[in-house]
CSV table of C-alpha atoms in Angstrom, one decimal:
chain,number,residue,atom,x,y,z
G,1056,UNK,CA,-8.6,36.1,-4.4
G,1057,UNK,CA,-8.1,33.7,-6.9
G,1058,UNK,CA,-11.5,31.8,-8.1
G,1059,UNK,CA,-11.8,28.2,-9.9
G,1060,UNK,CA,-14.9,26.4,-10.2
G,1061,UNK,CA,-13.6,23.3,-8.6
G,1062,UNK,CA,-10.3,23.1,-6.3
G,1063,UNK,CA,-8.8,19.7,-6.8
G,1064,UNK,CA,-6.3,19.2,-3.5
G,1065,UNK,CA,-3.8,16.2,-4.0
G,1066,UNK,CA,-2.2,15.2,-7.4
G,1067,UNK,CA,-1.6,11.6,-7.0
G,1068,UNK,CA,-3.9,9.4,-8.7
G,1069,UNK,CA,-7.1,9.8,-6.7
G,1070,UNK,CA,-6.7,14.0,-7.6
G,1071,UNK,CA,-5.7,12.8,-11.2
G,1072,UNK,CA,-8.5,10.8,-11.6
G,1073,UNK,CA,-11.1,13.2,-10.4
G,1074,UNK,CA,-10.1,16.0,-12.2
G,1075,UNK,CA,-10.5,13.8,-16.0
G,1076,UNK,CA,-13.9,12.8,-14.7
G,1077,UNK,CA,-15.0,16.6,-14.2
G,1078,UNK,CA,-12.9,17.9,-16.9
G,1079,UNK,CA,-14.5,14.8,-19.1
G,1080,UNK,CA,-17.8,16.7,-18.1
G,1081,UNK,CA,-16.7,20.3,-19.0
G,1082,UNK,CA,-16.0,21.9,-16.0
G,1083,UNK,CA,-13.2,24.0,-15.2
G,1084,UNK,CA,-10.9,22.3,-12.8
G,1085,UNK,CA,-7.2,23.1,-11.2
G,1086,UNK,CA,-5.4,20.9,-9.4
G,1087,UNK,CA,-3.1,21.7,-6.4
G,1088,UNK,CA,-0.2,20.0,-5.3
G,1089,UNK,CA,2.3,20.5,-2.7
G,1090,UNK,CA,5.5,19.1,-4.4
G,1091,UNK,CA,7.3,20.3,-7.1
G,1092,UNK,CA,5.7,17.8,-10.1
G,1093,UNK,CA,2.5,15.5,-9.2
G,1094,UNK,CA,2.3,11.8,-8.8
G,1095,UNK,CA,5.8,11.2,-6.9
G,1096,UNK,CA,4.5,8.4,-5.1
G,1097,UNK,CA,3.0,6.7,-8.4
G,1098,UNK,CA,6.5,7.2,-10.0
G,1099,UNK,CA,8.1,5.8,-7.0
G,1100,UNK,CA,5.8,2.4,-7.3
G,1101,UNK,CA,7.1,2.1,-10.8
G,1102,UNK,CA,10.4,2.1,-10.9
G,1103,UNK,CA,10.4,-1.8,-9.8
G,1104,UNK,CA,7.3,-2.4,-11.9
G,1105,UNK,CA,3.8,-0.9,-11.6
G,1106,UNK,CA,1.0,-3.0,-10.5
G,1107,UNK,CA,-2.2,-0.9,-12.1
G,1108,UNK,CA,-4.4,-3.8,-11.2
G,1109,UNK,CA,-5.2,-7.4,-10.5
G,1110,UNK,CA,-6.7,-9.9,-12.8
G,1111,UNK,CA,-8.7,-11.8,-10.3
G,1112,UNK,CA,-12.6,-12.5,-10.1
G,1113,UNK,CA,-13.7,-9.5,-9.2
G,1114,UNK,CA,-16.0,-10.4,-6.5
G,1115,UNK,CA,-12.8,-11.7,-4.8
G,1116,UNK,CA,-10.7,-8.4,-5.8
G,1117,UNK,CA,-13.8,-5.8,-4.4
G,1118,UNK,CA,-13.5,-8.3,-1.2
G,1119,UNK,CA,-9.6,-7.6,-0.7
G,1120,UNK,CA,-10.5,-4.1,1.6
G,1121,UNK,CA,-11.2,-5.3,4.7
G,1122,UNK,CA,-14.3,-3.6,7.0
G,1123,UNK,CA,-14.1,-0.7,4.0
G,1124,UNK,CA,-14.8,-3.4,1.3
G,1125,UNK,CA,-18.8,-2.1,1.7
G,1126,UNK,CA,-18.2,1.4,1.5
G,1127,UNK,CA,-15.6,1.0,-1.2
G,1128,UNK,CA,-17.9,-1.2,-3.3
G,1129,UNK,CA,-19.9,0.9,-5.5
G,1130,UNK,CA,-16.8,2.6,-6.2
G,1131,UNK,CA,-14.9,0.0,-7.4
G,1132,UNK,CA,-18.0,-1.6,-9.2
G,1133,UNK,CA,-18.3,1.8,-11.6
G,1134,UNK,CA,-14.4,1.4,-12.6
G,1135,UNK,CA,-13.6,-2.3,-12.2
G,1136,UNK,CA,-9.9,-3.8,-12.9
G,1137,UNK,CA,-11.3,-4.5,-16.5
G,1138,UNK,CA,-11.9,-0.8,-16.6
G,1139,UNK,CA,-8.7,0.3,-15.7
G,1140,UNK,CA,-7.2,-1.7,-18.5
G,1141,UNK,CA,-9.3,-0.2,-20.9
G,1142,UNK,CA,-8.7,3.3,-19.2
G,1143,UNK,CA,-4.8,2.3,-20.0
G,1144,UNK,CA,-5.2,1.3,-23.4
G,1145,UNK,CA,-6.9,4.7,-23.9
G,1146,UNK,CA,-3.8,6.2,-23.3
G,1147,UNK,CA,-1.9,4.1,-25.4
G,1148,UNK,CA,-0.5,2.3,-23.0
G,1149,UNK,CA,-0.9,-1.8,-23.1
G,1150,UNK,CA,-0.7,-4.2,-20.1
G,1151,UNK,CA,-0.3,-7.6,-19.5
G,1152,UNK,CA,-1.2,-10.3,-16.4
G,1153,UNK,CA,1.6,-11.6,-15.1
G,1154,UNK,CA,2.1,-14.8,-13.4
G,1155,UNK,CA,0.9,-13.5,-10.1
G,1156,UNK,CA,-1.9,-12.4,-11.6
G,1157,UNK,CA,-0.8,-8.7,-11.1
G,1158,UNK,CA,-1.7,-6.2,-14.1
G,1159,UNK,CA,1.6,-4.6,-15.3
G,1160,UNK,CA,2.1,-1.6,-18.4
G,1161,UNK,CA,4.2,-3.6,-20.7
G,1162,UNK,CA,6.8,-0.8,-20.7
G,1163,UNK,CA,7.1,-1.7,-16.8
G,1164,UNK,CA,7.1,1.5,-15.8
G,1165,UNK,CA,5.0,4.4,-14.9
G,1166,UNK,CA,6.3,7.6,-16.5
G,1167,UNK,CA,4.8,6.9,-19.5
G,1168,UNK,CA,1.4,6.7,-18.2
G,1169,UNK,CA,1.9,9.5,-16.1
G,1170,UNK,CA,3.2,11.5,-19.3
G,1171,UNK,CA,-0.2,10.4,-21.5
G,1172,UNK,CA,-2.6,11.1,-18.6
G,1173,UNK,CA,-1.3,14.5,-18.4
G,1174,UNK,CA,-1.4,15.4,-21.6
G,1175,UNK,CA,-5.1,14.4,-21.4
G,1176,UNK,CA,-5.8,16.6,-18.7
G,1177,UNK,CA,-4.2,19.4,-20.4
G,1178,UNK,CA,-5.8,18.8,-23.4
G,1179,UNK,CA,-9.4,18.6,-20.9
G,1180,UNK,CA,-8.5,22.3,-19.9
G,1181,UNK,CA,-7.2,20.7,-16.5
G,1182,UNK,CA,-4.6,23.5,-14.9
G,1183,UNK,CA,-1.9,22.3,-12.6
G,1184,UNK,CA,-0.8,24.4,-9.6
G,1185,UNK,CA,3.0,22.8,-7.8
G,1186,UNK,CA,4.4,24.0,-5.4
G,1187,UNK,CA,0.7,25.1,-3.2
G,1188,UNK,CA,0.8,22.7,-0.2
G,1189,UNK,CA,-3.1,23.3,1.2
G,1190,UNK,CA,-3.0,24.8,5.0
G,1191,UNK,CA,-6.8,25.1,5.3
G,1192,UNK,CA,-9.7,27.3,4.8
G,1193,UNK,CA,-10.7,30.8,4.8
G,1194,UNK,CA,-14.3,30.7,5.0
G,1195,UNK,CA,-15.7,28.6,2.3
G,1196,UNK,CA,-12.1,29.4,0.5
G,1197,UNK,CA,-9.4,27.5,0.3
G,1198,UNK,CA,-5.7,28.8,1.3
G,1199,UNK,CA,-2.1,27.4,-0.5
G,1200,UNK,CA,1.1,28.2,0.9
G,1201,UNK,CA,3.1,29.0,-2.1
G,1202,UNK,CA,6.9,30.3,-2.6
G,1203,UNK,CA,5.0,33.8,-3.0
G,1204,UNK,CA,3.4,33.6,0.1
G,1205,UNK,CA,-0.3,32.9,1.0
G,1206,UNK,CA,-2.5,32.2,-1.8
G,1207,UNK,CA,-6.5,32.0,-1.4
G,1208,UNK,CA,-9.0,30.4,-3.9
G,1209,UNK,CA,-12.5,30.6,-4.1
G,1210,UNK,CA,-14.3,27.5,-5.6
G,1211,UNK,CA,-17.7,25.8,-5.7
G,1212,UNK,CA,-16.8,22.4,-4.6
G,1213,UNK,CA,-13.2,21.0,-3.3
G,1214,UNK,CA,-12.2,17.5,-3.9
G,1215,UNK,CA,-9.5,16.4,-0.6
G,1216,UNK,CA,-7.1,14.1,-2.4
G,1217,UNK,CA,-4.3,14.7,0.1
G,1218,UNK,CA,-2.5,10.7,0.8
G,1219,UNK,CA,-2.3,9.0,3.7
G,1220,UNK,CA,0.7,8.9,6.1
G,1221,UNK,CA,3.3,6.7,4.7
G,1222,UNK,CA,5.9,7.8,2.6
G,1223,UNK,CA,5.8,11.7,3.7
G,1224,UNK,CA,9.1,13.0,1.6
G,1225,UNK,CA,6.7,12.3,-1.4
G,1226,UNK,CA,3.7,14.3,-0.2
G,1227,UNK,CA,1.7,12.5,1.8
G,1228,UNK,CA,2.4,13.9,5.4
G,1229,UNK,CA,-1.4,13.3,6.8
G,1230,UNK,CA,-0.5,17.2,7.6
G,1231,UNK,CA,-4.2,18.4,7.3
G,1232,UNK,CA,-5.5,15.6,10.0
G,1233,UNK,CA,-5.8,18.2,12.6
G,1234,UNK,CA,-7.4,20.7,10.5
G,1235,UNK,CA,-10.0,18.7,9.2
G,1236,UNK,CA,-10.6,17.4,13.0
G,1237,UNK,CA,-11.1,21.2,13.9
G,1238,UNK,CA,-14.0,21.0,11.3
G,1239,UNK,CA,-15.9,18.2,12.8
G,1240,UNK,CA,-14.3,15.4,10.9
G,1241,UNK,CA,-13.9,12.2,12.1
G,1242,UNK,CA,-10.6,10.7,11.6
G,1243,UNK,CA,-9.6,7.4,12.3
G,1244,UNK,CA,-5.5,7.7,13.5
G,1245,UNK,CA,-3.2,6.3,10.9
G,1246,UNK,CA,-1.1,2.9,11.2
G,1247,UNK,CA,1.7,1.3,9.2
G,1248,UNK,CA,-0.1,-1.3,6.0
G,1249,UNK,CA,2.6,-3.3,3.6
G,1250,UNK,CA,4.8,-2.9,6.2
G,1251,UNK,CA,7.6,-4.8,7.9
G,1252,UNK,CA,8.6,-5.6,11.0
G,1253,UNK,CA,11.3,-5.2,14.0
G,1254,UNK,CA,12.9,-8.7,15.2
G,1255,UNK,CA,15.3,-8.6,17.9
G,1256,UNK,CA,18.1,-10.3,15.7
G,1257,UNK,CA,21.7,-10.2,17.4
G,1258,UNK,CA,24.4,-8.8,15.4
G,1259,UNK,CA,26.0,-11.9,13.8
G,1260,UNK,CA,22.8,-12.6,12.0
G,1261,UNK,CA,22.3,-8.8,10.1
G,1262,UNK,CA,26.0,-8.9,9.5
G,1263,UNK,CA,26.1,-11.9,7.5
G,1264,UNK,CA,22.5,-12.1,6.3
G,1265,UNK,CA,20.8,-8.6,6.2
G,1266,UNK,CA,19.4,-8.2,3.0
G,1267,UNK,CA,19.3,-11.7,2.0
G,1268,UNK,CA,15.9,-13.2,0.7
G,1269,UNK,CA,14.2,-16.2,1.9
G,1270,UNK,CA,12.7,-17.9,-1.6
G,1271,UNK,CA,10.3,-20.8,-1.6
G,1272,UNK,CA,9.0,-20.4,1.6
G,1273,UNK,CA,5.5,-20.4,2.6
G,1274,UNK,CA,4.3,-18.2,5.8
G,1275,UNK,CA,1.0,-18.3,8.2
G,1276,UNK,CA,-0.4,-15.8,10.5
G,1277,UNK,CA,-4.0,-14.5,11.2
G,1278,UNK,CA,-4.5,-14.1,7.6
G,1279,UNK,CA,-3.9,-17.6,6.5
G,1280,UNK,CA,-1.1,-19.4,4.5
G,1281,UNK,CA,0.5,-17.8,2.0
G,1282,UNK,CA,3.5,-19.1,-0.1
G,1283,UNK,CA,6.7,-16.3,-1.5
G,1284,UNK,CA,9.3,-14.7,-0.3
G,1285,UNK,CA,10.9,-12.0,1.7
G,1286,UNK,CA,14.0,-10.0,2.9
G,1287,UNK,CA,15.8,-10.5,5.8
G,1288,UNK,CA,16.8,-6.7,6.8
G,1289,UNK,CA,19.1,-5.0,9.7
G,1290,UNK,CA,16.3,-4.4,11.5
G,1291,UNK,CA,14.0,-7.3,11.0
G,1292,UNK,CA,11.7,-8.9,7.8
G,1293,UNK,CA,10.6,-7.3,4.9
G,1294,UNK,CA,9.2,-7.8,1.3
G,1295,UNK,CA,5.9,-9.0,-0.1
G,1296,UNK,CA,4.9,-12.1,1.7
G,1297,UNK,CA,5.4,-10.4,4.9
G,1298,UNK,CA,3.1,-7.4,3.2
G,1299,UNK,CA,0.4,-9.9,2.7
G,1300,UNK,CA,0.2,-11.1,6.4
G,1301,UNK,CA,1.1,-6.9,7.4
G,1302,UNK,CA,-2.6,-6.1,8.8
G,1303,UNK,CA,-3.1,-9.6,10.8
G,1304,UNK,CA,0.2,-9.1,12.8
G,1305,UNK,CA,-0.3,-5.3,12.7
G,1306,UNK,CA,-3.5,-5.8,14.9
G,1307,UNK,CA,-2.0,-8.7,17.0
G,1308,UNK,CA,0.6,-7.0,18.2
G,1309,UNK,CA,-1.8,-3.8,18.8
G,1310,UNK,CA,-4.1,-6.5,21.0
G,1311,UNK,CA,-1.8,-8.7,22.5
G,1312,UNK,CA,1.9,-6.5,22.7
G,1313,UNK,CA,3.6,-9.5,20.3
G,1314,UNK,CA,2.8,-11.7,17.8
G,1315,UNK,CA,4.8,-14.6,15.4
G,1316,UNK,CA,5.3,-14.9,11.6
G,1317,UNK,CA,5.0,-19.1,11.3
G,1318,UNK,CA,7.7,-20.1,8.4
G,1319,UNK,CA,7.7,-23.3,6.5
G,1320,UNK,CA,11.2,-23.5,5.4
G,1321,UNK,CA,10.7,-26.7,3.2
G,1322,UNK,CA,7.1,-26.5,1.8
G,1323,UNK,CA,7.8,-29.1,-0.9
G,1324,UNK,CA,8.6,-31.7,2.0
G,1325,UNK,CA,6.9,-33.5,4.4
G,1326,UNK,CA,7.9,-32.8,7.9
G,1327,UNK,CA,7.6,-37.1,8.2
G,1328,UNK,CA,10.1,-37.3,5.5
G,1329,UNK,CA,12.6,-34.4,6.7
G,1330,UNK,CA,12.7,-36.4,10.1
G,1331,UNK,CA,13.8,-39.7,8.2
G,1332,UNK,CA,16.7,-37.3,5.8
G,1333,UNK,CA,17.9,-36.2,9.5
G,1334,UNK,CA,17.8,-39.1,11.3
G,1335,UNK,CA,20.2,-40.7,8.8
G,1336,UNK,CA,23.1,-38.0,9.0
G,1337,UNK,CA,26.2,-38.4,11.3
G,1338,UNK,CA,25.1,-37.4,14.5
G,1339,UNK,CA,28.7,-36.1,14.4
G,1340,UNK,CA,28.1,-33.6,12.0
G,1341,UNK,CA,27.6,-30.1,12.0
G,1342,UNK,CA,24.3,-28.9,12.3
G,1343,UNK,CA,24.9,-27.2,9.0
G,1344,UNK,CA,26.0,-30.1,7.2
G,1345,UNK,CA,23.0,-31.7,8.6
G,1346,UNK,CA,20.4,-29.4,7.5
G,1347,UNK,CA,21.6,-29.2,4.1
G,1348,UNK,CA,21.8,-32.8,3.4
G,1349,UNK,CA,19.1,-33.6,5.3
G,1350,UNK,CA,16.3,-31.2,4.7
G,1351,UNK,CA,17.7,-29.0,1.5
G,1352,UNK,CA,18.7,-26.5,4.3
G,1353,UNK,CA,21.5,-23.7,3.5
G,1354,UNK,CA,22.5,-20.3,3.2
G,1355,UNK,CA,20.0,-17.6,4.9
G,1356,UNK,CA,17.5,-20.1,5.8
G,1357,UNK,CA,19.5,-22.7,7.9
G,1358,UNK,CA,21.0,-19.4,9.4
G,1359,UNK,CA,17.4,-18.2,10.6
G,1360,UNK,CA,17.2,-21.7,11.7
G,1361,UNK,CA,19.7,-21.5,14.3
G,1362,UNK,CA,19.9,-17.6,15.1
G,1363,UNK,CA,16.1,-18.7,16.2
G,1364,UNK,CA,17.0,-21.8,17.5
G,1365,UNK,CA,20.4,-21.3,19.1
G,1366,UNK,CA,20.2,-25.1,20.2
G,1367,UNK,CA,18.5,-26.5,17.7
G,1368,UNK,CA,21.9,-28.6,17.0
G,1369,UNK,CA,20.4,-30.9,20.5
G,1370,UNK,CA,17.2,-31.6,19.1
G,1371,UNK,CA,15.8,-34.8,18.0
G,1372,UNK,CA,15.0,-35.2,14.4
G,1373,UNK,CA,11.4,-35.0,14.8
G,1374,UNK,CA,11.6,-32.1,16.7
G,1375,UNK,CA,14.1,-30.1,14.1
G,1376,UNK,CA,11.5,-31.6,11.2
G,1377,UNK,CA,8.4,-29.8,13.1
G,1378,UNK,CA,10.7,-26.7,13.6
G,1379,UNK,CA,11.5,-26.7,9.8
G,1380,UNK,CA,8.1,-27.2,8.8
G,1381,UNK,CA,6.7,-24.4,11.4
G,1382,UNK,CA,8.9,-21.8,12.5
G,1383,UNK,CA,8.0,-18.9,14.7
G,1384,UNK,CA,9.7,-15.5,13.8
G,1385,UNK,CA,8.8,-13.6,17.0
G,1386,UNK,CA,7.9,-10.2,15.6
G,1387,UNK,CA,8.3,-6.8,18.3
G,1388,UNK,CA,6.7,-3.9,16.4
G,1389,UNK,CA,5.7,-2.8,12.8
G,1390,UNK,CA,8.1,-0.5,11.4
G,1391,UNK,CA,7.8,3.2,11.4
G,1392,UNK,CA,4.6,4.5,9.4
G,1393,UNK,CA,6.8,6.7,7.2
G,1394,UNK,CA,8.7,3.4,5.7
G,1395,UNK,CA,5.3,1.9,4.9
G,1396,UNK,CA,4.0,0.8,1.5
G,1397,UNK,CA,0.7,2.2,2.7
G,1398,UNK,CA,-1.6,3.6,5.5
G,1399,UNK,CA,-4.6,2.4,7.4
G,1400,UNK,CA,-7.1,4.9,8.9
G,1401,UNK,CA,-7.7,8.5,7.9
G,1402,UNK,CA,-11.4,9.7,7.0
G,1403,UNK,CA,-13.6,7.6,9.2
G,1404,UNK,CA,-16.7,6.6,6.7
G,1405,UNK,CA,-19.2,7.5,9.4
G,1406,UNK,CA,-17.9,11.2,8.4
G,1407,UNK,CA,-18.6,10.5,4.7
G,1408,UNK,CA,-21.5,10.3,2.6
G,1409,UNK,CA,-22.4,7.7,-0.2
G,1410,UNK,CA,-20.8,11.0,-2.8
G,1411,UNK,CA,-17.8,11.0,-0.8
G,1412,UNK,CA,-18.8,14.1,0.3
G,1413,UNK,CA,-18.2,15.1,4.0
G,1414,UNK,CA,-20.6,15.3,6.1
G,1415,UNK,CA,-19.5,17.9,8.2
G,1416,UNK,CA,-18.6,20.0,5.1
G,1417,UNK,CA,-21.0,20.4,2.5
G,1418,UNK,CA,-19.4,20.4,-1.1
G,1419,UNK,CA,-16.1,18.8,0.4
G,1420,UNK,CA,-15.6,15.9,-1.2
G,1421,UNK,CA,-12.7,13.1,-0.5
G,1422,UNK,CA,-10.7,9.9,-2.1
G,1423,UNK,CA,-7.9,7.7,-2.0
G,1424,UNK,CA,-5.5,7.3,0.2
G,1425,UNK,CA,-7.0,9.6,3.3
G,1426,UNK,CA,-10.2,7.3,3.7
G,1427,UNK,CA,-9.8,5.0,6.1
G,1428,UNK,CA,-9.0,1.9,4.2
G,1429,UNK,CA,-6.4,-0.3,3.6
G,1430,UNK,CA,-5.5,-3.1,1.2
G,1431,UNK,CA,-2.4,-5.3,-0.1
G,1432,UNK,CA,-0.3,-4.5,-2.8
G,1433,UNK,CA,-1.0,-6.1,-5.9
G,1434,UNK,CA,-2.9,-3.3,-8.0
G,1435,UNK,CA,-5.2,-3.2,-5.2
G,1436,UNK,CA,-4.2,0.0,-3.7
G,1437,UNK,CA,-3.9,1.8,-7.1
G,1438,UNK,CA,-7.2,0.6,-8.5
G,1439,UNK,CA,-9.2,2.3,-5.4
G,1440,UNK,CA,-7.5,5.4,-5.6
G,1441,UNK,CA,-8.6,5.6,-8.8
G,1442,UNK,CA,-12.2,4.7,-8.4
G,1443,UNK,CA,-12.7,6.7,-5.3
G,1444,UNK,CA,-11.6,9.4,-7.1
G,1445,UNK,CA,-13.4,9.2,-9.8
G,1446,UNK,CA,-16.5,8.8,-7.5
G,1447,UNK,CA,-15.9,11.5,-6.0
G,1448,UNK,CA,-15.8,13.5,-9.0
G,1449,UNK,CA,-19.5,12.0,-9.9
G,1450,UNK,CA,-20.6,12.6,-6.2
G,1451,UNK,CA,-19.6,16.9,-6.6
G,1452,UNK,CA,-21.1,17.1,-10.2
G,1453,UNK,CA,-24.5,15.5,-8.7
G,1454,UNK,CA,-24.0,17.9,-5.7
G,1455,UNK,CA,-23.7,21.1,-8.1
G,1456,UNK,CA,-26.6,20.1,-10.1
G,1457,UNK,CA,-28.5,19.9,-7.3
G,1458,UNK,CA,-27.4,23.1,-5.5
G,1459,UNK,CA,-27.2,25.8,-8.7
């Protein structure tokens, strides 16, 4: 039987991140992961760009968590957005805002970060087990499968860092749900976040239009008004401003068995001044010519138009100007969990303690993306992976002091 001081389960960033705050403090520390190299997920996020972090007022950043923002609070308060800057610069990587107000390495990428932070750990004394996908415990132990077989490893203290549900070919299965419920842990079942969504579309449409994006468009739902843009896909809507309103139609749909994304095709017009561009086109025309002469209408979006609205061509100008100005996308599910961004549920905080420590297992700790939290993408999700981990790592040294 192997025997570390502290077992570190999980090496995306929440794992990382706890094992440079305990290896910061001089404790020996190994990380397990169950893939062949760490971080896959955090590579995958930064191929188009990593967000590390948003640039907002941080009141309104720590409020961006939903029912968890409480619990995640403290967390996020010891290793604000700021601090995750600084935490970058440390490892000589620079970032800059962008427009958005998104936090981005100015290399774009997150292989270099990964490649610093690594060498960090190393350098902390940090050892890195792939290939041990966590099964459960033996006793107080923990137990790896491993291409030798069973491995068991005695430690003082275990951090969980295992992922959530989405996104399971790079890791993060929510395969030790059940074994943690055999424990006495609470666990809240996982749902699709940053998602998108099924839409009955018939077959013309996708042919012609799937993957085409919808550009200067603003959308409403449960969660408000929100201007960008999204992807029109084979099997319904996808991309960022259908991320942001994910959760509100998410829980619609889970309450009432359907729910509408409400588009404004034309937010720079006035749905008064779209009705007088109509009114003034050949009643002759086509619909097609009409929308595009008479409301800036073309392409993808007059197309969602009428596949919405097959006899939209019969309406009054009025009526077509209100339907531009306010058009329901009738949405039928979210799509599968595994094609997610990101999860909601895992570790209900009733089963937690202020150390992220479990209650039902002393000198278990857990962070990141198996709490039961969710949040949009933007830095968001990165940032509190990063701070729960790290406060978990505070939490066990705190629980080890007391309990030598």
């Amino acid at each position: 039987m192997a025997q570390d001081e502290i077992a570190v389960i999980g090496g995306g960033p929440a794992g990382l991140a706890a094992a440079e705050v305990l290896s910061a403090a001089g404790r020996p520390v190994a990380v397990y992961e169950a893939m062949p190299t760490v971080a896959r997920k955090f590579l995958l996020a930064g191929k188009s760009g990593l967000n590390i972090t948003h640039s907002e007022p941080f009141s309104r950043f720590a409020a961006r968590f939903g029912t968890a923002s409480g619990r995640l609070g403290p967390a996020l308060e010891a290793f604000t957005p700021a601090d995750v800057r600084n935490w970058a610069a440390g490892l000589g990587v620079e970032t800059f805002v962008g427009t958005s107000g998104r936090v981005f390495p100015t290399a774009m990428k997150a292989s270099p970060l990964l490649r610093s932070w690594l060498r960090r750990l190393e350098q902390q004394g940090v050892t890195i087990h792939t290939r041990h996908r966590w099964i459960g415990f033996d006793g107080e132990a923990v137990v790896f499968e491993t291409q030798e077989g069973h491995r068991t490893v005695s430690c003082r203290a275990v951090v969980l860092a295992l992922g959530g549900a989405s996104w399971p070919r790079l890791g993060s299965d929510a395969s030790w749900v059940e074994t943690l419920r055999g424990r006495g842990v609470p666990v809240v079942p996982f749902r699709p976040a940053n998602c998108g969504f099924d839409v009955a579309w018939n077959a013309g449409f996708t042919a012609r239009f799937a993957g085409e994006p919808l550009k200067g468009t603003t959308a409403t739902s449960d969660a408000g008004t929100f201007p960008g843009e999204f992807v029109v896909s084979r099997h319904g809507i996808e991309g960022s401003l259908v991320y942001a309103h994910a959760a509100a139609l998410r829980d619609r749909i889970e309450a009432e068995g359907a729910a509408s994304l409400v588009l404004d095709l034309a937010p720079g017009r006035e749905a008064a001044r779209i009705a007088r561009d109509l009114a003034r086109q050949d009643t002759k025309a086509s619909l097609a010519n009409r929308l595009r002469k008479g409301a800036g209408l073309a392409g993808v979006k007059a197309g969602l138009l009428r596949e919405l609205m097959p006899d939209a061509g019969r309406y009054a100008p009025d009526e077509l100007a209100r339907l531009i100005k306010a058009l329901p996308v009738p949405l039928l599910r979210p799509r599968p969990i595994a094609e997610a961004i990101s999860s909601a549920g895992g570790i209900s905080w009733s089963g937690i303690d202020g150390s992220f420590m479990l209650g039902a297992m002393p000198g278990v700790f857990a962070a990141g993306e198996m709490l039961d939290w969710e949040a949009p993408t933007g830095g968001y999700l990165l940032t509190a992976c990063l701070a729960s981990g790290r406060a978990a790592a505070r939490g066990l040294s705190h629980w080890l002091e007391n309990t030598a």
